[in-house]
Every structure is written in C-alpha cells, then in structure tokens.
Amino acid sequence: MTPQQDAPRDTTRPFFDGLSLSLLAMGVVMFVIMAVQQHVRREAADRQTFVAAAARDLRFDLASAHLAVEEYGQGDPGIDPAQDVDSRYAHALRLLDQLTDESSDGGAAALLDPLIADRIGKLGTQVGELRDLARLRVSQGTRAPRDATLDRQFDNLLRVTSLESQAIAESLNASAVRAGERLDTIEVIVDAIVAVLFIAGAILVARQRRAHRDEYQRLESRAEGTARDAAVREARARALLNSSIDAIVTANAGGEIVGCNPAAERLFGYTEAEMLGRQVREFTGEPYRSLPPERFAEYYQRALASPRGVSEIVAGRRKDGREMVLDMSLSAVTSGDEATFMAILRDIGDRVAAEQRFQ
C-alpha cells in the first residue's frame, strides 16, 4: 500500500492573510482621514470667506466715516454724525474684535500668527483714536473755523489706519491661502496612499506567480499617477478660477482684455469672446469711461508701483447700458519686461443702495 503524500503546504497564506488585515486597517484609517480632511476644508473655507468679507467691510467703514466727516464739515445737512460717523467706527472696531475672538465659530483666530494678531490689536487702538479725532472735528460744527492742527492729526491717522488695514487684510488672506495649501498637501498624500492600496490589492489577487509582472505594473502606475496628479492640480486651478463668485478680468499693459472668467461674463453681460481684445475702459461707467487713455493708464502704473496693488470703488457698465458700483482690487504680475494686470470685481450696488435707504 502506497502511503498518501501530504498536500503541499501553502506558505504564502499567512503572509497574504496579514496583508489583508493591514489593507483593511489602512482603509479604515483612510476613511477617517478623508472625513477629517473634508471637515477641516469646509471650516477653513468658511473662515477665509469671513476674513475676506471683514477686510472689505473694514475698509468700507473707514472710508465711509471719513467721507461723512468731510461732508459734515462742508455743511451737508443730510449727515447724521451719530449714524454716519460713530456707527461706522463702532462697526469697524467690532470687526477687529471678531477677527481675534477665539471663541467665535466663524472668526479668523485660527488663521492668525502672533504678529498679525498684535497688528490687529494696534489697529484697533488707532481706529479708536481716529474715532475720537473725528468726534472733535464734528463737534466744531459746520460754521466754526477749522482747526488746522486737528485736521493734520486726523488726516495722518486716517492714512496710517488705511495702509495698516490693507496690509492686515492681505496678511490674513495669505494665511488662509497657506492653510489651503497645507490641505492640498494632505490630499495629495491621501491620493498616493489610495494608489498604493490599489496596487497592493492587485498583488494580493495575482499571488506569487504574478509578483514580477505586478511590480512592473506598480512602477508604471506610479509614473502615470504622477502625471495624473499634475493634470488634476492644473484642472483644480482652472476650476477655482471658473467657480469664483467674483468676476476676474486680466489685461495686458495696453489695457486690452486677454482673459476673463464666467463670473465676469455674468457681471458685464458679454461672452468671453466679445470681451477679449477690447479695452478695459469700454466696460467702465462715468467718469472713468471718458478719461483719456493716459489718465486711465495711471491705474496700471499704481498697481505696478504698489506690491499690494490698488483697491477702490469704481463704476462699471453692463452690455445693456446699466451702470454698476464695483469693488475692485487691481494687481500686477510681471514677467521680464511684460506686465499682466488682474482685476477682481464684485457688484456692491445692492449694499450701497441698502445703506443709502438706511441713512
């Protein structure tokens, strides 16, 4: 009687059983990481939106209060000092407090480094001093002789607070961008781990017979994944531009439009093809539309001269002839001897009208 031969022992089973458990554990960890990542991304987006709105409102409050003080000093009977001056400064101070309030769910404290927080605190003190000087100017009345010393103090402090508020707004936006870049890095790592899991699963199915071929496929897939990641990043950048709620228009040094996003098409009522090649001045309202080319070009020169660009309220004109009140941020990007200008525009007509009705 021939003795039975023992069945061949599968020495690979313990290895692949352990690999299966490892893959399962990694999958659970990946799910948790992705859930946390989505939560952090939403929270960072909300904070960045709050910072952008607070920065715009702060500059608007300071400019509006200054205009009200000047018009009251010139005898404008429609100016209410308590409403048009005190309330503007009070709102600006509340915005500064909210930016550094760590207990606020929508605040920006998580985006601040100690230096920016200290600058915001000093700006709050300066705005308080500016409010006190404004009250002194208003208290002089419309007929009393102007105090030249007080006027100089007020104008100097106004200039300092305007520059500082602009610098802080840009620092906050830069902090928000850096936070977004850190999240993008985490996302790339997550994508890489998912790719590794896919490759490991393929190796698990093929077993040892396909080990060499699967190793080749893994290396080839990694190279393809790198190219795919680059394409995804480029597509993401285009998607961010196209999905922006703000109108974005780019022009060359001659003032000719070379690009715009869908929000700009909706804002002005033109298609991108209709806007390309035309002068930026054609899409502005009066008095900008009637300015000579050399006067209009001064905006570009100011944007080139200032690393922070130019930010102000301008008039725009739609295709149907309707004029708009636009909040514009104009910046310049230079490459060699050539400069490209990017304008970020938002229609604030409803807000201005509401404020006028409230006044």
Short mmCIF file of C-alpha atoms in Angstrom, two decimals:
data_model
loop_
_atom_site.label_atom_id
_atom_site.label_comp_id
_atom_site.label_asym_id
_atom_site.label_seq_id
_atom_site.Cartn_x
_atom_site.Cartn_y
_atom_site.Cartn_z
CA MET A 1 0.00 0.00 0.00
CA THR A 2 1.45 3.27 -1.10
CA PRO A 3 1.44 5.89 1.62
CA GLN A 4 -0.50 9.05 0.82
CA GLN A 5 1.58 12.06 0.01
CA ASP A 6 0.97 15.12 2.18
CA ALA A 7 -0.72 18.01 0.36
CA PRO A 8 1.72 20.81 -0.46
CA ARG A 9 1.73 23.43 2.23
CA ASP A 10 0.76 26.97 1.17
CA THR A 11 3.41 29.06 2.86
CA THR A 12 2.07 32.26 1.32
CA ARG A 13 -1.29 32.16 3.14
CA PRO A 14 -0.09 33.70 6.45
CA PHE A 15 1.61 36.50 4.53
CA PHE A 16 -1.47 37.37 2.49
CA ASP A 17 -3.81 36.98 5.48
CA GLY A 18 -1.69 39.51 7.35
CA LEU A 19 -1.60 41.74 4.27
CA SER A 20 -5.40 41.61 4.02
CA LEU A 21 -5.78 42.73 7.64
CA SER A 22 -3.24 45.50 7.06
CA LEU A 23 -5.14 46.71 4.00
CA LEU A 24 -8.41 46.69 5.94
CA ALA A 25 -6.85 48.72 8.76
CA MET A 26 -5.36 51.17 6.27
CA GLY A 27 -8.73 51.54 4.58
CA VAL A 28 -10.39 52.44 7.89
CA VAL A 29 -7.64 54.97 8.64
CA MET A 30 -8.03 56.44 5.15
CA PHE A 31 -11.78 56.87 5.65
CA VAL A 32 -11.21 58.72 8.93
CA ILE A 33 -8.50 60.94 7.39
CA MET A 34 -10.71 61.86 4.44
CA ALA A 35 -13.66 62.67 6.72
CA VAL A 36 -11.49 64.91 8.91
CA GLN A 37 -9.96 66.50 5.82
CA GLN A 38 -13.38 67.43 4.41
CA HIS A 39 -14.43 68.93 7.75
CA VAL A 40 -11.23 70.99 8.04
CA ARG A 41 -11.53 72.15 4.42
CA ARG A 42 -15.11 73.35 4.94
CA GLU A 43 -14.13 75.12 8.16
CA ALA A 44 -11.11 76.79 6.50
CA ALA A 45 -13.28 77.90 3.56
CA ASP A 46 -15.82 79.45 5.96
CA ARG A 47 -13.06 81.29 7.84
CA GLN A 48 -11.49 82.53 4.61
CA THR A 49 -14.88 83.83 3.43
CA PHE A 50 -15.33 85.64 6.76
CA VAL A 51 -11.85 87.17 6.55
CA ALA A 52 -12.40 88.45 3.00
CA ALA A 53 -15.78 89.99 3.90
CA ALA A 54 -14.44 91.52 7.13
CA ALA A 55 -11.47 93.07 5.31
CA ARG A 56 -13.73 94.65 2.68
CA ASP A 57 -16.23 95.89 5.28
CA LEU A 58 -13.43 97.36 7.42
CA ARG A 59 -12.04 99.41 4.54
CA PHE A 60 -15.57 100.47 3.56
CA ASP A 61 -16.41 101.57 7.12
CA LEU A 62 -13.26 103.68 7.45
CA ALA A 63 -13.74 105.28 4.02
CA SER A 64 -17.46 105.97 4.66
CA ALA A 65 -16.80 107.51 8.07
CA HIS A 66 -14.07 109.74 6.65
CA LEU A 67 -16.38 110.87 3.81
CA ALA A 68 -19.16 111.63 6.30
CA VAL A 69 -16.80 113.76 8.43
CA GLU A 70 -15.69 115.73 5.37
CA GLU A 71 -19.23 116.28 4.08
CA TYR A 72 -20.46 117.32 7.52
CA GLY A 73 -17.62 119.83 7.79
CA GLN A 74 -18.70 121.23 4.41
CA GLY A 75 -22.21 121.82 5.72
CA ASP A 76 -24.08 118.82 4.27
CA PRO A 77 -27.39 118.78 6.19
CA GLY A 78 -28.02 115.14 5.35
CA ILE A 79 -25.14 113.87 7.51
CA ASP A 80 -26.07 112.45 10.90
CA PRO A 81 -22.84 112.36 12.99
CA ALA A 82 -24.12 109.65 15.32
CA GLN A 83 -25.29 107.40 12.49
CA ASP A 84 -22.79 108.18 9.72
CA VAL A 85 -19.63 108.63 11.81
CA ASP A 86 -19.86 106.94 15.23
CA SER A 87 -21.69 103.85 13.96
CA ARG A 88 -19.11 103.31 11.18
CA TYR A 89 -16.19 103.40 13.59
CA ALA A 90 -18.08 101.22 16.07
CA HIS A 91 -18.71 98.62 13.35
CA ALA A 92 -15.03 98.71 12.33
CA LEU A 93 -13.96 98.09 15.94
CA ARG A 94 -16.41 95.17 16.23
CA LEU A 95 -14.93 93.61 13.08
CA LEU A 96 -11.42 93.85 14.54
CA ASP A 97 -12.62 92.23 17.79
CA GLN A 98 -14.27 89.40 15.84
CA LEU A 99 -11.08 88.70 13.89
CA THR A 100 -9.17 87.93 17.09
CA ASP A 101 -12.03 86.33 19.04
CA GLU A 102 -11.00 82.70 19.60
CA SER A 103 -14.47 81.84 20.95
CA SER A 104 -16.15 82.79 17.66
CA ASP A 105 -17.04 79.84 15.43
CA GLY A 106 -16.65 81.92 12.30
CA GLY A 107 -13.71 84.00 13.49
CA ALA A 108 -10.28 84.06 11.98
CA ALA A 109 -8.21 83.43 15.12
CA ALA A 110 -7.12 80.03 13.79
CA LEU A 111 -5.57 81.73 10.76
CA LEU A 112 -3.61 84.31 12.73
CA ASP A 113 0.01 84.17 13.73
CA PRO A 114 1.03 86.22 16.81
CA LEU A 115 2.45 89.07 14.72
CA ILE A 116 -0.77 89.58 12.77
CA ALA A 117 -2.86 89.38 15.95
CA ASP A 118 -0.65 92.06 17.55
CA ARG A 119 -1.03 94.30 14.49
CA ILE A 120 -4.80 93.91 14.59
CA GLY A 121 -4.77 94.94 18.26
CA LYS A 122 -2.71 98.04 17.47
CA LEU A 123 -5.00 98.86 14.55
CA GLY A 124 -7.98 98.73 16.94
CA THR A 125 -6.27 101.32 19.14
CA GLN A 126 -5.58 103.53 16.11
CA VAL A 127 -9.18 103.27 14.90
CA GLY A 128 -10.35 104.30 18.39
CA GLU A 129 -8.06 107.34 18.26
CA LEU A 130 -9.33 108.13 14.75
CA ARG A 131 -12.91 107.99 16.02
CA ASP A 132 -12.08 110.42 18.85
CA LEU A 133 -10.47 112.87 16.41
CA ALA A 134 -13.49 112.57 14.11
CA ARG A 135 -15.78 113.42 17.02
CA LEU A 136 -13.68 116.52 17.75
CA ARG A 137 -13.92 117.64 14.13
CA VAL A 138 -17.67 117.08 14.06
CA SER A 139 -18.08 118.89 17.41
CA GLN A 140 -16.62 122.04 15.83
CA GLY A 141 -19.79 122.35 13.80
CA THR A 142 -20.17 123.40 10.20
CA ARG A 143 -19.63 127.12 10.73
CA ALA A 144 -16.73 127.21 13.19
CA PRO A 145 -13.22 127.83 11.78
CA ARG A 146 -11.36 124.60 11.04
CA ASP A 147 -8.52 123.62 13.41
CA ALA A 148 -5.55 123.03 11.08
CA THR A 149 -3.62 121.03 13.68
CA LEU A 150 -6.60 118.78 14.31
CA ASP A 151 -7.09 118.33 10.56
CA ARG A 152 -3.47 117.24 10.12
CA GLN A 153 -3.71 114.78 13.01
CA PHE A 154 -6.91 113.33 11.59
CA ASP A 155 -5.56 113.02 8.02
CA ASN A 156 -2.26 111.46 9.18
CA LEU A 157 -4.00 108.91 11.39
CA LEU A 158 -6.50 108.12 8.63
CA ARG A 159 -3.65 107.41 6.22
CA VAL A 160 -1.90 105.15 8.73
CA THR A 161 -5.05 103.15 9.54
CA SER A 162 -5.93 102.76 5.84
CA LEU A 163 -2.49 101.38 4.98
CA GLU A 164 -2.40 99.13 8.04
CA SER A 165 -5.89 97.73 7.43
CA GLN A 166 -4.93 96.91 3.83
CA ALA A 167 -1.71 95.21 4.96
CA ILE A 168 -3.53 93.17 7.61
CA ALA A 169 -6.19 92.10 5.10
CA GLU A 170 -3.51 90.85 2.74
CA SER A 171 -1.71 89.02 5.56
CA LEU A 172 -4.95 87.31 6.58
CA ASN A 173 -5.67 86.26 3.01
CA ALA A 174 -2.10 84.93 2.67
CA SER A 175 -2.55 82.92 5.88
CA ALA A 176 -5.79 81.48 4.53
CA VAL A 177 -4.05 80.54 1.27
CA ARG A 178 -1.25 78.80 3.18
CA ALA A 179 -3.85 76.84 5.15
CA GLY A 180 -5.43 75.76 1.87
CA GLU A 181 -2.04 74.68 0.52
CA ARG A 182 -1.48 72.52 3.60
CA LEU A 183 -4.84 70.85 2.97
CA ASP A 184 -3.86 70.27 -0.68
CA THR A 185 -0.67 68.55 0.51
CA ILE A 186 -2.72 66.26 2.75
CA GLU A 187 -4.98 65.47 -0.20
CA VAL A 188 -2.01 64.51 -2.39
CA ILE A 189 -0.76 62.19 0.37
CA VAL A 190 -4.22 60.63 0.65
CA ASP A 191 -4.34 60.06 -3.12
CA ALA A 192 -0.91 58.44 -3.02
CA ILE A 193 -1.96 56.06 -0.22
CA VAL A 194 -5.11 55.11 -2.15
CA ALA A 195 -2.94 54.31 -5.18
CA VAL A 196 -0.70 52.12 -3.01
CA LEU A 197 -3.76 50.27 -1.69
CA PHE A 198 -4.94 49.63 -5.24
CA ILE A 199 -1.55 48.26 -6.26
CA ALA A 200 -1.32 46.08 -3.13
CA GLY A 201 -4.78 44.66 -3.88
CA ALA A 202 -3.70 43.73 -7.39
CA ILE A 203 -0.67 41.93 -5.97
CA LEU A 204 -2.91 40.07 -3.49
CA VAL A 205 -5.11 38.70 -6.31
CA ALA A 206 -2.21 37.67 -8.52
CA ARG A 207 -0.22 35.91 -5.74
CA GLN A 208 3.41 34.99 -6.21
CA ARG A 209 3.05 33.81 -9.86
CA ARG A 210 2.47 37.41 -10.92
CA ALA A 211 4.83 39.11 -8.46
CA HIS A 212 7.38 40.28 -11.03
CA ARG A 213 4.78 41.46 -13.53
CA ASP A 214 2.78 43.22 -10.81
CA GLU A 215 5.92 45.01 -9.61
CA TYR A 216 6.43 46.35 -13.13
CA GLN A 217 2.79 47.41 -13.30
CA ARG A 218 3.07 49.11 -9.91
CA LEU A 219 6.03 51.20 -11.04
CA GLU A 220 4.28 52.05 -14.29
CA SER A 221 1.11 53.02 -12.44
CA ARG A 222 3.06 55.25 -10.09
CA ALA A 223 4.52 57.15 -13.05
CA GLU A 224 1.04 57.52 -14.55
CA GLY A 225 -0.27 58.63 -11.16
CA THR A 226 2.31 61.42 -11.03
CA ALA A 227 1.22 62.73 -14.43
CA ARG A 228 -2.42 62.36 -13.43
CA ASP A 229 -1.84 64.30 -10.21
CA ALA A 230 -0.25 67.13 -12.20
CA ALA A 231 -3.24 67.21 -14.54
CA VAL A 232 -5.61 67.18 -11.57
CA ARG A 233 -3.80 70.12 -9.97
CA GLU A 234 -3.97 72.09 -13.21
CA ALA A 235 -7.66 71.27 -13.62
CA ARG A 236 -8.25 72.26 -9.99
CA ALA A 237 -6.65 75.67 -10.59
CA ARG A 238 -8.86 76.21 -13.65
CA ALA A 239 -11.90 75.08 -11.70
CA LEU A 240 -11.15 77.54 -8.88
CA LEU A 241 -10.95 80.38 -11.39
CA ASN A 242 -14.13 79.33 -13.18
CA SER A 243 -16.07 78.73 -9.95
CA SER A 244 -15.07 82.03 -8.32
CA ILE A 245 -18.10 84.14 -7.36
CA ASP A 246 -16.01 87.26 -8.04
CA ALA A 247 -15.50 88.49 -11.58
CA ILE A 248 -11.85 88.19 -12.66
CA VAL A 249 -10.57 90.08 -15.72
CA THR A 250 -6.95 90.06 -16.95
CA ALA A 251 -5.48 92.66 -19.30
CA ASN A 252 -2.12 93.43 -20.88
CA ALA A 253 -0.11 96.62 -20.42
CA GLY A 254 -2.05 98.25 -23.27
CA GLY A 255 -5.34 97.79 -21.43
CA GLU A 256 -6.60 95.04 -23.79
CA ILE A 257 -8.54 92.23 -22.14
CA VAL A 258 -6.76 88.88 -22.53
CA GLY A 259 -8.93 86.71 -20.27
CA CYS A 260 -11.98 86.58 -18.03
CA ASN A 261 -13.92 84.01 -16.00
CA PRO A 262 -17.63 83.06 -16.19
CA ALA A 263 -18.43 85.39 -13.28
CA ALA A 264 -17.12 88.32 -15.37
CA GLU A 265 -19.36 87.26 -18.27
CA ARG A 266 -22.37 87.27 -15.95
CA LEU A 267 -21.40 90.59 -14.37
CA PHE A 268 -21.00 92.54 -17.63
CA GLY A 269 -23.43 90.60 -19.83
CA TYR A 270 -20.83 89.82 -22.52
CA THR A 271 -19.40 86.49 -23.59
CA GLU A 272 -15.69 85.90 -23.21
CA ALA A 273 -15.27 86.08 -27.00
CA GLU A 274 -16.94 89.52 -27.01
CA MET A 275 -14.68 90.84 -24.24
CA LEU A 276 -11.32 89.55 -25.50
CA GLY A 277 -9.23 92.19 -27.26
CA ARG A 278 -11.35 95.14 -26.14
CA GLN A 279 -10.17 97.95 -23.90
CA VAL A 280 -10.98 97.71 -20.20
CA ARG A 281 -12.20 101.32 -20.31
CA GLU A 282 -15.14 100.23 -22.51
CA PHE A 283 -16.61 98.30 -19.57
CA THR A 284 -16.47 101.18 -17.08
CA GLY A 285 -19.03 103.84 -16.29
CA GLU A 286 -18.58 107.55 -15.92
CA PRO A 287 -16.32 109.33 -15.17
CA TYR A 288 -13.83 106.53 -15.94
CA ARG A 289 -15.24 105.84 -19.42
CA SER A 290 -14.47 109.39 -20.61
CA LEU A 291 -10.93 109.53 -19.22
CA PRO A 292 -8.10 109.94 -21.77
CA PRO A 293 -6.05 106.75 -22.24
CA GLU A 294 -3.06 108.24 -20.44
CA ARG A 295 -5.20 109.11 -17.39
CA PHE A 296 -6.78 105.65 -17.34
CA ALA A 297 -3.30 104.10 -17.57
CA GLU A 298 -2.46 105.70 -14.21
CA TYR A 299 -4.37 102.84 -12.53
CA TYR A 300 -1.98 100.35 -14.12
CA GLN A 301 1.04 102.38 -13.02
CA ARG A 302 -0.27 102.49 -9.44
CA ALA A 303 -0.76 98.72 -9.48
CA LEU A 304 2.80 98.24 -10.76
CA ALA A 305 4.24 100.60 -8.16
CA SER A 306 2.46 99.03 -5.19
CA PRO A 307 3.22 95.43 -4.14
CA ARG A 308 -0.26 95.34 -2.61
CA GLY A 309 -1.98 96.55 -5.78
CA VAL A 310 -4.89 99.02 -5.92
CA SER A 311 -8.23 98.60 -4.16
CA GLU A 312 -11.11 101.05 -4.55
CA ILE A 313 -14.74 101.55 -5.56
CA VAL A 314 -15.27 102.15 -9.32
CA ALA A 315 -18.17 102.41 -11.77
CA GLY A 316 -18.85 99.61 -14.26
CA ARG A 317 -21.13 99.38 -17.29
CA ARG A 318 -23.07 96.32 -18.48
CA LYS A 319 -23.84 95.40 -22.08
CA ASP A 320 -27.41 96.66 -21.62
CA GLY A 321 -26.08 100.09 -20.58
CA ARG A 322 -26.83 99.74 -16.88
CA GLU A 323 -24.10 101.14 -14.64
CA MET A 324 -22.87 99.31 -11.54
CA VAL A 325 -20.95 100.15 -8.38
CA LEU A 326 -17.97 97.77 -8.24
CA ASP A 327 -15.46 96.92 -5.53
CA MET A 328 -12.19 96.49 -7.49
CA SER A 329 -8.85 95.00 -6.45
CA LEU A 330 -6.23 95.53 -9.18
CA SER A 331 -2.84 93.82 -9.05
CA ALA A 332 0.06 93.39 -11.48
CA VAL A 333 2.13 90.32 -12.37
CA THR A 334 5.39 90.97 -14.21
CA SER A 335 7.35 88.50 -16.33
CA GLY A 336 10.51 90.00 -17.74
CA ASP A 337 9.58 93.29 -19.40
CA GLU A 338 5.89 92.42 -19.74
CA ALA A 339 3.16 93.03 -17.19
CA THR A 340 -0.25 91.44 -16.86
CA PHE A 341 -2.95 93.07 -14.76
CA MET A 342 -5.66 91.17 -12.90
CA ALA A 343 -8.80 92.89 -11.62
CA ILE A 344 -11.09 91.16 -9.11
CA LEU A 345 -14.52 92.79 -9.25
CA ARG A 346 -17.69 92.50 -7.18
CA ASP A 347 -21.02 94.32 -7.65
CA ILE A 348 -21.81 96.12 -4.38
CA GLY A 349 -24.69 98.17 -5.76
CA ASP A 350 -27.29 96.42 -3.59
CA ARG A 351 -25.24 97.04 -0.46
CA VAL A 352 -24.69 100.71 -1.28
CA ALA A 353 -28.39 101.17 -2.08
CA ALA A 354 -29.39 99.48 1.17
CA GLU A 355 -27.07 101.71 3.15
CA GLN A 356 -28.45 104.78 1.42
CA ARG A 357 -32.00 103.71 2.27
CA PHE A 358 -30.94 103.05 5.85
CA GLN A 359 -29.44 106.52 6.10
#
